[in-house]
PDB file of C-alpha atoms in Angstrom:
ATOM      1  CA  MET A   1      14.589  72.184  46.497  1.00  0.00           C
ATOM      2  CA  TYR A   2      18.209  73.285  46.646  1.00  0.00           C
ATOM      3  CA  GLU A   3      18.354  73.887  49.987  1.00  0.00           C
ATOM      4  CA  LEU A   4      16.087  70.886  50.911  1.00  0.00           C
ATOM      5  CA  PHE A   5      18.677  68.400  49.071  1.00  0.00           C
ATOM      6  CA  LYS A   6      21.292  70.137  51.016  1.00  0.00           C
ATOM      7  CA  ASN A   7      20.194  68.852  54.342  1.00  0.00           C
ATOM      8  CA  LEU A   8      19.641  65.830  53.136  1.00  0.00           C
ATOM      9  CA  GLY A   9      22.890  65.579  52.735  1.00  0.00           C
ATOM     10  CA  ALA A  10      24.177  66.950  55.639  1.00  0.00           C
ATOM     11  CA  TRP A  11      21.942  64.411  57.643  1.00  0.00           C
ATOM     12  CA  LEU A  12      22.995  61.552  55.965  1.00  0.00           C
ATOM     13  CA  VAL A  13      26.812  61.975  56.388  1.00  0.00           C
ATOM     14  CA  SER A  14      26.573  63.785  59.600  1.00  0.00           C
ATOM     15  CA  GLY A  15      28.785  61.789  62.383  1.00  0.00           C
ATOM     16  CA  GLU A  16      26.117  62.231  64.963  1.00  0.00           C
ATOM     17  CA  GLN A  17      23.228  60.779  62.817  1.00  0.00           C
ATOM     18  CA  TRP A  18      25.521  57.561  62.337  1.00  0.00           C
ATOM     19  CA  THR A  19      25.956  56.517  66.091  1.00  0.00           C
ATOM     20  CA  GLY A  20      23.646  56.049  69.444  1.00  0.00           C
ATOM     21  CA  PRO A  21      20.407  53.253  69.884  1.00  0.00           C
ATOM     22  CA  ASP A  22      18.547  55.887  67.294  1.00  0.00           C
ATOM     23  CA  GLY A  23      21.444  56.832  64.604  1.00  0.00           C
ATOM     24  CA  ILE A  24      21.501  55.097  61.212  1.00  0.00           C
ATOM     25  CA  GLY A  25      23.825  51.921  61.930  1.00  0.00           C
ATOM     26  CA  HIS A  26      21.621  50.781  64.923  1.00  0.00           C
ATOM     27  CA  ARG A  27      18.117  51.575  62.936  1.00  0.00           C
ATOM     28  CA  LEU A  28      19.606  49.759  59.889  1.00  0.00           C
ATOM     29  CA  ALA A  29      20.657  46.802  61.437  1.00  0.00           C
ATOM     30  CA  GLU A  30      17.670  46.237  62.897  1.00  0.00           C
ATOM     31  CA  HIS A  31      15.848  46.865  59.576  1.00  0.00           C
ATOM     32  CA  LEU A  32      17.583  44.033  58.171  1.00  0.00           C
ATOM     33  CA  GLN A  33      17.115  41.812  61.448  1.00  0.00           C
ATOM     34  CA  TYR A  34      13.291  42.781  60.414  1.00  0.00           C
ATOM     35  CA  SER A  35      13.588  41.811  56.853  1.00  0.00           C
ATOM     36  CA  LEU A  36      15.752  38.746  56.680  1.00  0.00           C
ATOM     37  CA  LEU A  37      14.103  36.898  59.470  1.00  0.00           C
ATOM     38  CA  ALA A  38      10.681  37.143  58.033  1.00  0.00           C
ATOM     39  CA  THR A  39      11.901  36.224  54.618  1.00  0.00           C
ATOM     40  CA  LEU A  40      13.314  33.087  55.921  1.00  0.00           C
ATOM     41  CA  ILE A  41      10.242  32.344  57.861  1.00  0.00           C
ATOM     42  CA  ALA A  42       8.417  32.883  54.757  1.00  0.00           C
ATOM     43  CA  ALA A  43      10.785  30.302  52.255  1.00  0.00           C
ATOM     44  CA  ALA A  44       9.885  27.954  55.627  1.00  0.00           C
ATOM     45  CA  ILE A  45       6.205  27.986  54.854  1.00  0.00           C
ATOM     46  CA  ALA A  46       6.355  28.597  50.772  1.00  0.00           C
ATOM     47  CA  LEU A  47       9.199  26.737  49.582  1.00  0.00           C
ATOM     48  CA  PRO A  48       7.670  23.071  50.677  1.00  0.00           C
ATOM     49  CA  VAL A  49       4.285  24.300  49.503  1.00  0.00           C
ATOM     50  CA  GLY A  50       5.847  25.280  46.063  1.00  0.00           C
ATOM     51  CA  LEU A  51       7.788  22.267  45.602  1.00  0.00           C
ATOM     52  CA  LEU A  52       5.095  19.834  46.716  1.00  0.00           C
ATOM     53  CA  ILE A  53       2.400  21.235  44.175  1.00  0.00           C
ATOM     54  CA  GLY A  54       5.209  21.400  41.565  1.00  0.00           C
ATOM     55  CA  HIS A  55       6.145  18.066  41.734  1.00  0.00           C
ATOM     56  CA  THR A  56       2.610  16.497  42.101  1.00  0.00           C
ATOM     57  CA  GLY A  57       0.811  18.454  39.812  1.00  0.00           C
ATOM     58  CA  ARG A  58      -1.871  18.996  42.680  1.00  0.00           C
ATOM     59  CA  GLY A  59      -3.712  21.827  44.629  1.00  0.00           C
ATOM     60  CA  ALA A  60      -1.797  24.307  42.402  1.00  0.00           C
ATOM     61  CA  PHE A  61      -4.698  26.678  42.294  1.00  0.00           C
ATOM     62  CA  LEU A  62      -5.658  26.583  45.337  1.00  0.00           C
ATOM     63  CA  ALA A  63      -1.937  27.036  46.630  1.00  0.00           C
ATOM     64  CA  ILE A  64      -1.498  29.802  44.203  1.00  0.00           C
ATOM     65  CA  ASN A  65      -4.217  31.688  44.729  1.00  0.00           C
ATOM     66  CA  LEU A  66      -4.169  31.688  48.509  1.00  0.00           C
ATOM     67  CA  SER A  67      -0.780  32.898  48.950  1.00  0.00           C
ATOM     68  CA  SER A  68      -1.678  35.671  46.344  1.00  0.00           C
ATOM     69  CA  PHE A  69      -4.445  36.842  48.678  1.00  0.00           C
ATOM     70  CA  GLY A  70      -1.753  37.750  51.104  1.00  0.00           C
ATOM     71  CA  ARG A  71      -0.729  39.916  48.376  1.00  0.00           C
ATOM     72  CA  ALA A  72      -3.908  41.546  48.332  1.00  0.00           C
ATOM     73  CA  LEU A  73      -4.424  42.417  51.740  1.00  0.00           C
ATOM     74  CA  PRO A  74      -3.492  45.614  53.306  1.00  0.00           C
ATOM     75  CA  THR A  75      -0.443  45.381  55.497  1.00  0.00           C
ATOM     76  CA  VAL A  76      -0.938  48.183  57.492  1.00  0.00           C
ATOM     77  CA  GLY A  77      -4.434  46.655  57.931  1.00  0.00           C
ATOM     78  CA  LEU A  78      -2.936  43.459  58.943  1.00  0.00           C
ATOM     79  CA  VAL A  79      -0.714  45.287  61.057  1.00  0.00           C
ATOM     80  CA  VAL A  80      -3.369  46.880  63.537  1.00  0.00           C
ATOM     81  CA  LEU A  81      -5.725  43.830  63.502  1.00  0.00           C
ATOM     82  CA  VAL A  82      -3.164  41.650  64.606  1.00  0.00           C
ATOM     83  CA  PHE A  83      -2.252  44.241  67.248  1.00  0.00           C
ATOM     84  CA  LEU A  84      -5.313  44.208  68.019  1.00  0.00           C
ATOM     85  CA  ALA A  85      -5.639  40.597  68.833  1.00  0.00           C
ATOM     86  CA  SER A  86      -2.142  40.056  70.222  1.00  0.00           C
ATOM     87  CA  GLY A  87      -0.771  43.537  71.881  1.00  0.00           C
ATOM     88  CA  LEU A  88       2.334  45.375  71.525  1.00  0.00           C
ATOM     89  CA  SER A  89       4.454  42.918  69.876  1.00  0.00           C
ATOM     90  CA  MET A  90       6.481  42.143  66.367  1.00  0.00           C
ATOM     91  CA  TRP A  91       4.111  39.950  65.614  1.00  0.00           C
ATOM     92  CA  PRO A  92       1.928  41.898  63.919  1.00  0.00           C
ATOM     93  CA  VAL A  93       5.103  43.130  62.086  1.00  0.00           C
ATOM     94  CA  TYR A  94       6.301  39.785  61.061  1.00  0.00           C
ATOM     95  CA  ILE A  95       2.697  38.226  60.202  1.00  0.00           C
ATOM     96  CA  ALA A  96       2.169  40.911  57.406  1.00  0.00           C
ATOM     97  CA  LEU A  97       5.816  40.692  56.012  1.00  0.00           C
ATOM     98  CA  VAL A  98       5.368  36.803  55.883  1.00  0.00           C
ATOM     99  CA  ALA A  99       2.039  37.193  54.156  1.00  0.00           C
ATOM    100  CA  LEU A 100       3.824  39.225  51.877  1.00  0.00           C
ATOM    101  CA  ALA A 101       6.377  37.534  50.916  1.00  0.00           C
ATOM    102  CA  VAL A 102       5.285  34.074  50.531  1.00  0.00           C
ATOM    103  CA  PRO A 103       3.703  34.952  47.271  1.00  0.00           C
ATOM    104  CA  SER A 104       6.168  35.500  45.115  1.00  0.00           C
ATOM    105  CA  ILE A 105       8.515  32.203  46.948  1.00  0.00           C
ATOM    106  CA  VAL A 106       5.360  29.642  45.862  1.00  0.00           C
ATOM    107  CA  THR A 107       4.546  30.693  42.465  1.00  0.00           C
ATOM    108  CA  ASN A 108       8.511  31.039  41.335  1.00  0.00           C
ATOM    109  CA  THR A 109       8.725  27.915  43.436  1.00  0.00           C
ATOM    110  CA  TYR A 110       5.575  26.374  41.361  1.00  0.00           C
ATOM    111  CA  ALA A 111       7.063  27.878  38.029  1.00  0.00           C
ATOM    112  CA  GLY A 112      10.278  26.738  38.566  1.00  0.00           C
ATOM    113  CA  MET A 113       8.955  23.311  39.666  1.00  0.00           C
ATOM    114  CA  THR A 114       7.038  22.666  36.440  1.00  0.00           C
ATOM    115  CA  ALA A 115       9.182  24.024  33.808  1.00  0.00           C
ATOM    116  CA  VAL A 116      11.521  20.845  34.457  1.00  0.00           C
ATOM    117  CA  ASP A 117      11.563  18.597  31.222  1.00  0.00           C
ATOM    118  CA  PRO A 118       8.665  15.805  31.763  1.00  0.00           C
ATOM    119  CA  GLU A 119      11.748  13.841  29.459  1.00  0.00           C
ATOM    120  CA  VAL A 120      14.064  14.371  32.406  1.00  0.00           C
ATOM    121  CA  ARG A 121      11.507  13.362  35.193  1.00  0.00           C
ATOM    122  CA  ASP A 122      10.864  10.396  33.101  1.00  0.00           C
ATOM    123  CA  ALA A 123      14.520   9.799  32.574  1.00  0.00           C
ATOM    124  CA  ALA A 124      15.590   9.480  36.385  1.00  0.00           C
ATOM    125  CA  ARG A 125      12.318   7.265  36.999  1.00  0.00           C
ATOM    126  CA  GLY A 126      13.324   5.178  34.042  1.00  0.00           C
ATOM    127  CA  GLN A 127      16.643   5.297  36.013  1.00  0.00           C
ATOM    128  CA  GLY A 128      15.303   3.608  39.387  1.00  0.00           C
ATOM    129  CA  MET A 129      14.732   6.923  40.951  1.00  0.00           C
ATOM    130  CA  ARG A 130      11.970   7.126  43.435  1.00  0.00           C
ATOM    131  CA  GLY A 131       9.646  10.100  43.843  1.00  0.00           C
ATOM    132  CA  HIS A 132      11.618  12.085  46.702  1.00  0.00           C
ATOM    133  CA  GLN A 133      15.123  11.370  44.752  1.00  0.00           C
ATOM    134  CA  VAL A 134      13.260  12.785  41.725  1.00  0.00           C
ATOM    135  CA  LEU A 135      13.067  16.050  43.238  1.00  0.00           C
ATOM    136  CA  PHE A 136      15.839  16.454  45.528  1.00  0.00           C
ATOM    137  CA  GLN A 137      18.536  15.333  43.207  1.00  0.00           C
ATOM    138  CA  VAL A 138      16.592  16.301  39.554  1.00  0.00           C
ATOM    139  CA  GLU A 139      13.632  18.707  39.899  1.00  0.00           C
ATOM    140  CA  LEU A 140      14.803  20.913  42.571  1.00  0.00           C
ATOM    141  CA  PRO A 141      18.528  21.530  41.119  1.00  0.00           C
ATOM    142  CA  LEU A 142      16.777  22.181  38.065  1.00  0.00           C
ATOM    143  CA  ALA A 143      14.429  24.607  39.371  1.00  0.00           C
ATOM    144  CA  MET A 144      16.607  26.812  41.607  1.00  0.00           C
ATOM    145  CA  PRO A 145      17.110  29.679  38.898  1.00  0.00           C
ATOM    146  CA  LEU A 146      13.656  30.658  39.189  1.00  0.00           C
ATOM    147  CA  ILE A 147      13.516  29.692  43.366  1.00  0.00           C
ATOM    148  CA  MET A 148      16.447  31.888  43.794  1.00  0.00           C
ATOM    149  CA  THR A 149      14.177  34.473  42.237  1.00  0.00           C
ATOM    150  CA  GLY A 150      11.420  34.474  44.227  1.00  0.00           C
ATOM    151  CA  LEU A 151      13.221  34.353  47.274  1.00  0.00           C
ATOM    152  CA  ARG A 152      15.034  37.949  45.562  1.00  0.00           C
ATOM    153  CA  LEU A 153      11.686  39.523  45.045  1.00  0.00           C
ATOM    154  CA  ALA A 154      10.236  38.500  48.408  1.00  0.00           C
ATOM    155  CA  LEU A 155      13.291  39.801  50.215  1.00  0.00           C
ATOM    156  CA  ILE A 156      13.477  42.768  48.127  1.00  0.00           C
ATOM    157  CA  GLN A 157       9.536  43.574  49.129  1.00  0.00           C
ATOM    158  CA  VAL A 158       9.771  43.203  52.734  1.00  0.00           C
ATOM    159  CA  VAL A 159      12.711  45.151  52.608  1.00  0.00           C
ATOM    160  CA  ALA A 160      10.347  48.061  51.513  1.00  0.00           C
ATOM    161  CA  THR A 161       7.464  47.595  53.807  1.00  0.00           C
ATOM    162  CA  ALA A 162       9.528  46.613  56.726  1.00  0.00           C
ATOM    163  CA  THR A 163       8.969  50.448  57.619  1.00  0.00           C
ATOM    164  CA  ILE A 164       5.538  49.540  59.349  1.00  0.00           C
ATOM    165  CA  ALA A 165       7.599  48.052  62.139  1.00  0.00           C
ATOM    166  CA  ALA A 166       7.949  51.664  63.425  1.00  0.00           C
ATOM    167  CA  TYR A 167       3.882  52.259  62.584  1.00  0.00           C
ATOM    168  CA  VAL A 168       3.737  49.783  65.893  1.00  0.00           C
ATOM    169  CA  SER A 169       6.491  51.659  67.817  1.00  0.00           C
ATOM    170  CA  PHE A 170       9.516  49.841  66.718  1.00  0.00           C
ATOM    171  CA  GLY A 171      12.633  49.705  65.246  1.00  0.00           C
ATOM    172  CA  GLY A 172      13.656  50.278  62.211  1.00  0.00           C
ATOM    173  CA  LEU A 173      14.669  52.752  59.127  1.00  0.00           C
ATOM    174  CA  GLY A 174      10.888  53.336  58.961  1.00  0.00           C
ATOM    175  CA  ARG A 175      11.517  55.010  62.574  1.00  0.00           C
ATOM    176  CA  TYR A 176      12.755  57.934  60.992  1.00  0.00           C
ATOM    177  CA  VAL A 177       9.745  58.311  58.100  1.00  0.00           C
ATOM    178  CA  PHE A 178       7.561  58.177  61.197  1.00  0.00           C
ATOM    179  CA  ASP A 179       8.994  60.810  63.665  1.00  0.00           C
ATOM    180  CA  GLY A 180       9.967  62.620  60.605  1.00  0.00           C
ATOM    181  CA  LEU A 181       5.713  63.198  60.050  1.00  0.00           C
ATOM    182  CA  ALA A 182       5.002  63.763  63.291  1.00  0.00           C
ATOM    183  CA  GLN A 183       8.005  66.304  64.067  1.00  0.00           C
ATOM    184  CA  ARG A 184       6.815  67.912  60.714  1.00  0.00           C
ATOM    185  CA  ASP A 185      10.777  67.473  59.146  1.00  0.00           C
ATOM    186  CA  LEU A 186      10.692  66.612  56.033  1.00  0.00           C
ATOM    187  CA  VAL A 187      14.798  65.758  56.069  1.00  0.00           C
ATOM    188  CA  GLN A 188      14.314  63.212  58.452  1.00  0.00           C
ATOM    189  CA  VAL A 189      11.352  61.550  56.065  1.00  0.00           C
ATOM    190  CA  LEU A 190      13.744  61.981  53.055  1.00  0.00           C
ATOM    191  CA  GLY A 191      16.197  60.631  54.617  1.00  0.00           C
ATOM    192  CA  GLY A 192      14.493  57.554  56.185  1.00  0.00           C
ATOM    193  CA  ALA A 193      13.018  56.890  52.615  1.00  0.00           C
ATOM    194  CA  VAL A 194      16.091  57.200  51.046  1.00  0.00           C
ATOM    195  CA  LEU A 195      17.700  54.938  53.433  1.00  0.00           C
ATOM    196  CA  VAL A 196      15.273  52.094  52.423  1.00  0.00           C
ATOM    197  CA  ALA A 197      15.468  52.637  48.533  1.00  0.00           C
ATOM    198  CA  VAL A 198      19.407  52.304  48.846  1.00  0.00           C
ATOM    199  CA  VAL A 199      19.488  49.164  51.199  1.00  0.00           C
ATOM    200  CA  ALA A 200      16.512  47.673  48.716  1.00  0.00           C
ATOM    201  CA  VAL A 201      18.786  48.541  45.553  1.00  0.00           C
ATOM    202  CA  VAL A 202      21.596  47.363  46.929  1.00  0.00           C
ATOM    203  CA  LEU A 203      20.363  43.946  47.911  1.00  0.00           C
ATOM    204  CA  ASP A 204      18.660  43.487  44.983  1.00  0.00           C
ATOM    205  CA  LEU A 205      22.226  43.921  43.431  1.00  0.00           C
ATOM    206  CA  ALA A 206      23.923  41.888  45.629  1.00  0.00           C
ATOM    207  CA  LEU A 207      21.543  39.295  45.250  1.00  0.00           C
ATOM    208  CA  SER A 208      21.179  39.629  41.396  1.00  0.00           C
ATOM    209  CA  CYS A 209      24.989  39.291  41.040  1.00  0.00           C
ATOM    210  CA  LEU A 210      25.382  35.832  43.221  1.00  0.00           C
ATOM    211  CA  GLN A 211      22.687  34.504  41.463  1.00  0.00           C
ATOM    212  CA  ARG A 212      24.535  34.865  38.193  1.00  0.00           C
ATOM    213  CA  ALA A 213      27.513  34.021  39.181  1.00  0.00           C
ATOM    214  CA  LEU A 214      25.614  30.597  40.819  1.00  0.00           C
ATOM    215  CA  PHE A 215      23.829  29.743  38.001  1.00  0.00           C
ATOM    216  CA  ARG A 216      26.168  30.932  35.400  1.00  0.00           C
ATOM    217  CA  THR A 217      25.591  28.777  31.601  1.00  0.00           C
ATOM    218  CA  HIS A 218      28.917  28.028  30.467  1.00  0.00           C
ATOM    219  CA  ARG A 219      27.826  27.781  26.479  1.00  0.00           C
ATOM    220  CA  PRO A 220      30.569  25.788  24.523  1.00  0.00           C
ATOM    221  CA  LYS A 221      32.589  28.149  21.720  1.00  0.00           C
ATOM    222  CA  ASP A 222      30.384  27.886  18.438  1.00  0.00           C
ATOM    223  CA  THR A 223      33.301  26.034  16.827  1.00  0.00           C
ATOM    224  CA  GLU A 224      32.606  26.869  12.747  1.00  0.00           C
ATOM    225  CA  SER A 225      32.769  23.675  10.341  1.00  0.00           C
ATOM    226  CA  THR A 226      35.290  24.473   7.537  1.00  0.00           C
ATOM    227  CA  PRO A 227      35.246  22.646   5.025  1.00  0.00           C
ATOM    228  CA  SER A 228      38.580  20.281   4.307  1.00  0.00           C
ATOM    229  CA  ARG A 229      40.256  21.931   1.016  1.00  0.00           C
ATOM    230  CA  PRO A 230      40.519  18.493  -0.999  1.00  0.00           C
ATOM    231  CA  ALA A 231      44.195  16.792  -0.585  1.00  0.00           C
ATOM    232  CA  LYS A 232      46.530  17.577  -3.534  1.00  0.00           C
ATOM    233  CA  PRO A 233      47.216  14.357  -5.884  1.00  0.00           C
ATOM    234  CA  ALA A 234      50.489  13.450  -5.518  1.00  0.00           C
ATOM    235  CA  GLN A 235      52.913  14.196  -8.062  1.00  0.00           C
ATOM    236  CA  GLU A 236      54.399  11.483 -10.371  1.00  0.00           C
ATOM    237  CA  HIS A 237      58.217  11.171 -10.624  1.00  0.00           C
ATOM    238  CA  THR A 238      58.953  10.293 -14.059  1.00  0.00           C
ATOM    239  CA  ARG A 239      62.094   9.698 -15.200  1.00  0.00           C
TER     240      ARG A 239
END
C-alpha cells in the first residue's frame, strides 16, 4: 500500500505527466469544459421550469417527477443508448450529464420559490406589480440562495460523472481511469480518481464560499436594553 501511494505521488508531480495532449492540464481543461457546458445547458432547461411551476403552483408534481426520472436513469446505459442512435459524438455524454443535472436545479428552484412568504407576494401585488414583476423583482431574488445551492449540487454531480466521456473515446480526467483499467495500471486509475475528487471538492468549496459571500445576512447587533437609572432628586439649597 505504501508503495502504491508513493508511486501515485510520483505520478501526480511528474512534469511529463502535466504536459502534452495527454497531460493532466489538457485533460483537466477537457473535463471542465464538458462539466460546465452540460451544467449550463441543464440550467437553461431547468431554471425556467422551476421558476414557472414555483410561480404558478401548477404542474409541480409532474415536472419534479419527470426531472427526477433522469436521476434514476443509469448514466452509462443512457450514454450507450444515445451512442448507438447518434454515432460517435459528444451528444451521448452531454445528454446523460444534462439529464443528471436537471433534477437538482428544478427541485431547488421550486423549493426556493415556494419558500417565499405569501404575504410578500400579496404586498407586491398590492403595490401594483404585475405577475412577471413579482416573479423577477420579488420572488427570484428571495429564492436565489436555494437556486444557487441547486446549481452547485448539479455542477458537482456532473464533474464527478463526466468521466463517462472517456467511455466513448473522448477526453477528460476519465481517460486515466479507463486507460488505466485497460492497461491494468492501478496507479493511473487511482490518479484519475483522485484528480476528479479533488476537482469536485475544490469547486464545491469555491462555490460555497461564493454563495456565502453573495447572500450573507447581516444581522443587526443585539442591543440589550438596560433599565435607565432613576434620576437623582435635585438637592434643595437651604440657606
